């Protein structure tokens, strides 16, 4: 019908596609209107599973810049990509990522809270720290994921999308000299107009618990290799 919706064809459970490409389902129909649910299918779901502990391995012990880095199987990388919810989920989906958390870095205040950081007065930026297995995924690929996610925002100072302010400045924060060389080369390839900062990793303060894996809690998939569009609002 030339893009028009024939409401007479609607039934409870009918799947629709919104103008922005997101899928939703009809949940209620009355004589005058109908209601849709655009939440991810797993939103609000819970499950139980039986698990057994197979092994325990040491994780990274150093989280700030150290020229030679640290020994061990796993490495740490830190990125600022605007609002940290979507970036964290993107990294959770990548093979070789064994852990993620979001928080605040590159600031002066001790143990900042979300509201303080959002005021732009603490000097921090919202950031994602990932723990990865370099035998599975390279640091160079992780930096490219960050730059791809930024898109044209890499040329905007203190802004990613509609989020503006120093707390949303984007950056790659290297943890050792090997990461430094990779980060400078990769970011530098985007030219002088790219304003993504490349700096040594500094103190990382964990964000409040409800921010951790926020979009996963909202029902979006974090399965490895998942390519479903990430919705940054939950």
CSV table of C-alpha atoms in Angstrom, one decimal:
chain,number,residue,atom,x,y,z
A,1,UNK,CA,0.0,0.0,0.0
A,2,UNK,CA,2.8,2.4,-1.0
A,3,UNK,CA,4.3,2.3,2.5
A,4,UNK,CA,1.0,2.8,4.3
A,5,UNK,CA,0.1,0.4,7.1
A,6,UNK,CA,-3.2,-1.5,6.8
A,7,UNK,CA,-4.3,-1.7,10.4
A,8,UNK,CA,-6.9,-4.3,9.5
A,9,UNK,CA,-4.2,-6.8,8.9
A,10,UNK,CA,-2.7,-6.4,12.4
A,11,UNK,CA,-2.9,-9.1,15.0
A,12,UNK,CA,-1.4,-9.5,18.4
A,13,UNK,CA,2.2,-10.6,17.8
A,14,UNK,CA,2.5,-9.2,14.3
A,15,UNK,CA,6.1,-8.1,13.7
A,16,UNK,CA,6.7,-4.6,12.3
A,17,UNK,CA,9.7,-2.7,11.1
A,18,UNK,CA,10.0,0.9,12.2
A,19,UNK,CA,11.4,3.7,10.0
A,20,UNK,CA,14.7,3.4,11.7
A,21,UNK,CA,15.0,-0.3,10.9
A,22,UNK,CA,14.2,-1.6,14.4
A,23,UNK,CA,11.8,-4.4,14.8
A,24,UNK,CA,8.8,-4.4,17.1
A,25,UNK,CA,5.8,-6.5,17.8
A,26,UNK,CA,2.1,-5.6,18.2
A,27,UNK,CA,1.0,-6.2,21.8
A,28,UNK,CA,-2.4,-4.7,22.0
A,29,UNK,CA,-5.1,-3.6,19.5
A,30,UNK,CA,-8.1,-1.4,20.2
A,31,UNK,CA,-10.7,0.3,18.0
A,32,UNK,CA,-8.7,3.5,17.9
A,33,UNK,CA,-5.1,2.5,18.1
A,34,UNK,CA,-2.6,-0.3,18.7
A,35,UNK,CA,0.4,-0.7,21.0
A,36,UNK,CA,3.9,-2.0,20.0
A,37,UNK,CA,6.8,-3.3,22.0
A,38,UNK,CA,10.2,-2.4,20.6
A,39,UNK,CA,12.3,-3.9,23.4
A,40,UNK,CA,14.8,-6.6,22.5
A,41,UNK,CA,13.2,-10.1,22.8
A,42,UNK,CA,15.4,-11.0,25.8
A,43,UNK,CA,14.6,-7.8,27.8
A,44,UNK,CA,13.5,-8.7,31.3
A,45,UNK,CA,14.3,-12.4,30.7
A,46,UNK,CA,16.2,-14.6,33.2
A,47,UNK,CA,17.6,-18.0,33.0
A,48,UNK,CA,19.5,-20.6,35.1
A,49,UNK,CA,22.3,-22.8,34.2
A,50,UNK,CA,24.5,-25.4,35.8
A,51,UNK,CA,28.2,-24.6,35.4
A,52,UNK,CA,31.4,-26.2,36.6
A,53,UNK,CA,34.8,-24.5,37.2
A,54,UNK,CA,37.4,-25.9,34.8
A,55,UNK,CA,40.4,-23.8,35.6
A,56,UNK,CA,41.5,-20.5,37.1
A,57,UNK,CA,43.9,-18.2,35.3
A,58,UNK,CA,45.6,-15.0,36.5
A,59,UNK,CA,44.4,-11.9,34.8
A,60,UNK,CA,46.3,-8.6,34.3
A,61,UNK,CA,47.7,-7.0,37.4
A,62,UNK,CA,48.7,-3.6,36.0
A,63,UNK,CA,46.0,-1.2,34.7
A,64,UNK,CA,47.9,2.0,34.1
A,65,UNK,CA,50.6,2.7,31.5
A,66,UNK,CA,53.8,0.8,32.0
A,67,UNK,CA,56.5,1.0,29.2
A,68,UNK,CA,57.2,-2.7,29.1
A,69,UNK,CA,53.7,-3.9,29.9
A,70,UNK,CA,52.9,-6.8,32.1
A,71,UNK,CA,53.5,-10.6,31.8
A,72,UNK,CA,50.6,-13.0,31.5
A,73,UNK,CA,48.3,-14.5,29.0
A,74,UNK,CA,45.8,-11.6,28.9
A,75,UNK,CA,46.2,-7.9,28.1
A,76,UNK,CA,44.2,-4.8,28.8
A,77,UNK,CA,43.1,-2.1,26.4
A,78,UNK,CA,41.2,1.1,27.2
A,79,UNK,CA,39.0,3.2,24.8
A,80,UNK,CA,36.8,6.2,25.1
A,81,UNK,CA,34.0,6.2,22.4
A,82,UNK,CA,31.4,8.6,23.8
A,83,UNK,CA,28.6,6.9,25.8
A,84,UNK,CA,30.2,3.7,27.1
A,85,UNK,CA,27.1,1.4,26.9
A,86,UNK,CA,27.2,0.7,23.1
A,87,UNK,CA,31.0,0.5,22.9
A,88,UNK,CA,31.1,-2.1,25.7
A,89,UNK,CA,28.6,-4.3,24.0
A,90,UNK,CA,30.4,-4.1,20.7
A,91,UNK,CA,33.6,-5.3,22.4
A,92,UNK,CA,31.7,-8.0,24.3
A,93,UNK,CA,30.7,-9.5,21.0
A,94,UNK,CA,34.3,-9.8,19.7
A,95,UNK,CA,36.2,-13.1,19.7
A,96,UNK,CA,39.1,-12.9,22.1
A,97,UNK,CA,37.5,-10.5,24.6
A,98,UNK,CA,37.3,-12.2,28.0
A,99,UNK,CA,36.1,-9.3,30.1
A,100,UNK,CA,34.8,-5.7,29.9
A,101,UNK,CA,33.9,-2.9,32.3
A,102,UNK,CA,33.0,0.7,31.9
A,103,UNK,CA,34.2,3.7,33.9
A,104,UNK,CA,35.9,7.0,34.0
A,105,UNK,CA,39.5,7.9,33.2
A,106,UNK,CA,41.9,10.7,32.3
A,107,UNK,CA,40.6,12.9,35.1
A,108,UNK,CA,41.8,14.5,38.3
A,109,UNK,CA,39.1,13.8,40.8
A,110,UNK,CA,39.3,10.7,43.0
A,111,UNK,CA,36.5,8.1,42.8
A,112,UNK,CA,34.2,10.2,40.6
A,113,UNK,CA,30.5,9.5,40.3
A,114,UNK,CA,28.5,9.5,37.1
A,115,UNK,CA,26.7,12.9,37.8
A,116,UNK,CA,30.1,14.5,38.6
A,117,UNK,CA,31.6,13.2,35.4
A,118,UNK,CA,28.6,14.4,33.4
A,119,UNK,CA,29.0,17.9,34.7
A,120,UNK,CA,32.3,18.1,32.8
A,121,UNK,CA,34.2,19.4,35.9
A,122,UNK,CA,36.3,16.3,36.8
A,123,UNK,CA,38.3,16.0,33.6
A,124,UNK,CA,37.3,12.4,33.1
A,125,UNK,CA,35.9,10.8,30.0
A,126,UNK,CA,33.6,7.8,29.8
A,127,UNK,CA,35.7,4.8,28.9
A,128,UNK,CA,35.7,1.1,28.3
A,129,UNK,CA,38.4,-1.2,29.6
A,130,UNK,CA,38.6,-4.6,27.9
A,131,UNK,CA,40.6,-7.7,28.8
A,132,UNK,CA,41.6,-9.7,25.8
A,133,UNK,CA,43.6,-12.7,24.6
A,134,UNK,CA,46.3,-11.4,22.1
A,135,UNK,CA,46.6,-14.9,20.7
A,136,UNK,CA,43.0,-14.6,19.4
A,137,UNK,CA,42.5,-10.9,18.7
A,138,UNK,CA,45.2,-8.3,18.1
A,139,UNK,CA,45.4,-4.9,19.7
A,140,UNK,CA,45.5,-3.4,16.3
A,141,UNK,CA,42.1,-4.9,15.5
A,142,UNK,CA,40.7,-3.5,18.8
A,143,UNK,CA,41.8,0.0,17.9
A,144,UNK,CA,40.3,-0.4,14.4
A,145,UNK,CA,37.0,-1.4,16.0
A,146,UNK,CA,37.1,1.7,18.1
A,147,UNK,CA,37.8,4.0,15.1
A,148,UNK,CA,35.2,2.3,13.0
A,149,UNK,CA,32.6,2.8,15.8
A,150,UNK,CA,33.4,6.5,16.0
A,151,UNK,CA,32.9,7.0,12.3
A,152,UNK,CA,32.9,10.6,11.3
A,153,UNK,CA,32.8,11.5,15.0
A,154,UNK,CA,36.6,11.0,15.1
A,155,UNK,CA,36.8,14.5,13.5
A,156,UNK,CA,34.6,16.1,16.1
A,157,UNK,CA,36.2,17.5,19.3
A,158,UNK,CA,34.5,16.6,22.6
A,159,UNK,CA,31.6,15.0,20.8
A,160,UNK,CA,30.2,11.7,19.7
A,161,UNK,CA,26.8,11.8,18.1
A,162,UNK,CA,24.5,14.0,20.1
A,163,UNK,CA,26.7,13.6,23.3
A,164,UNK,CA,28.8,16.7,23.8
A,165,UNK,CA,31.3,17.8,26.4
A,166,UNK,CA,34.8,16.8,27.6
A,167,UNK,CA,33.3,13.8,29.3
A,168,UNK,CA,32.5,12.4,25.8
A,169,UNK,CA,35.8,13.1,24.2
A,170,UNK,CA,37.1,10.1,22.4
A,171,UNK,CA,40.5,8.5,22.9
A,172,UNK,CA,42.8,5.5,22.7
A,173,UNK,CA,44.7,5.0,26.0
A,174,UNK,CA,47.7,2.7,25.6
A,175,UNK,CA,49.0,0.5,28.4
A,176,UNK,CA,52.6,-0.1,27.1
A,177,UNK,CA,55.0,1.0,24.4
A,178,UNK,CA,53.9,-1.7,22.0
A,179,UNK,CA,50.3,-0.5,22.2
A,180,UNK,CA,51.5,3.1,22.0
A,181,UNK,CA,53.1,2.5,18.6
A,182,UNK,CA,50.1,0.7,17.2
A,183,UNK,CA,47.6,3.3,18.5
A,184,UNK,CA,49.6,6.3,17.2
A,185,UNK,CA,50.0,4.6,13.8
A,186,UNK,CA,46.4,3.5,13.5
A,187,UNK,CA,44.8,6.8,14.7
A,188,UNK,CA,47.4,8.8,12.7
A,189,UNK,CA,46.3,7.1,9.5
A,190,UNK,CA,43.1,9.2,9.7
A,191,UNK,CA,45.0,12.4,9.1
A,192,UNK,CA,45.5,15.7,10.9
A,193,UNK,CA,41.8,16.4,11.2
A,194,UNK,CA,41.3,13.4,13.4
A,195,UNK,CA,41.0,14.6,17.0
A,196,UNK,CA,40.8,11.2,18.8
A,197,UNK,CA,43.4,11.6,21.5
A,198,UNK,CA,46.1,9.0,22.1
A,199,UNK,CA,47.5,9.1,25.6
A,200,UNK,CA,48.9,6.7,28.2
A,201,UNK,CA,46.4,4.9,30.3
A,202,UNK,CA,45.8,6.5,33.7
A,203,UNK,CA,43.7,5.6,36.7
A,204,UNK,CA,40.5,4.0,35.7
A,205,UNK,CA,37.6,4.3,38.1
A,206,UNK,CA,34.8,1.8,37.7
A,207,UNK,CA,31.4,3.2,36.9
A,208,UNK,CA,28.4,2.4,39.1
A,209,UNK,CA,27.2,-1.2,38.9
A,210,UNK,CA,24.0,-0.4,36.9
A,211,UNK,CA,26.2,0.9,34.1
A,212,UNK,CA,28.1,-2.3,33.8
A,213,UNK,CA,27.0,-4.5,30.8
A,214,UNK,CA,24.0,-2.1,30.7
A,215,UNK,CA,22.7,-3.1,27.2
A,216,UNK,CA,23.1,-6.8,27.9
A,217,UNK,CA,20.9,-6.4,31.0
A,218,UNK,CA,18.4,-4.6,28.7
A,219,UNK,CA,18.1,-7.7,26.5
A,220,UNK,CA,20.6,-7.1,23.7
A,221,UNK,CA,22.7,-10.0,22.7
A,222,UNK,CA,26.4,-10.2,23.6
A,223,UNK,CA,27.0,-13.4,21.8
A,224,UNK,CA,30.4,-13.7,20.0
A,225,UNK,CA,29.9,-12.7,16.4
A,226,UNK,CA,26.5,-11.1,16.9
A,227,UNK,CA,25.8,-8.5,14.3
A,228,UNK,CA,22.4,-7.2,15.4
A,229,UNK,CA,22.3,-3.4,15.4
A,230,UNK,CA,23.3,-2.0,18.9
A,231,UNK,CA,20.7,0.2,20.4
A,232,UNK,CA,22.5,2.6,22.8
A,233,UNK,CA,19.4,3.5,24.8
A,234,UNK,CA,18.7,0.0,26.2
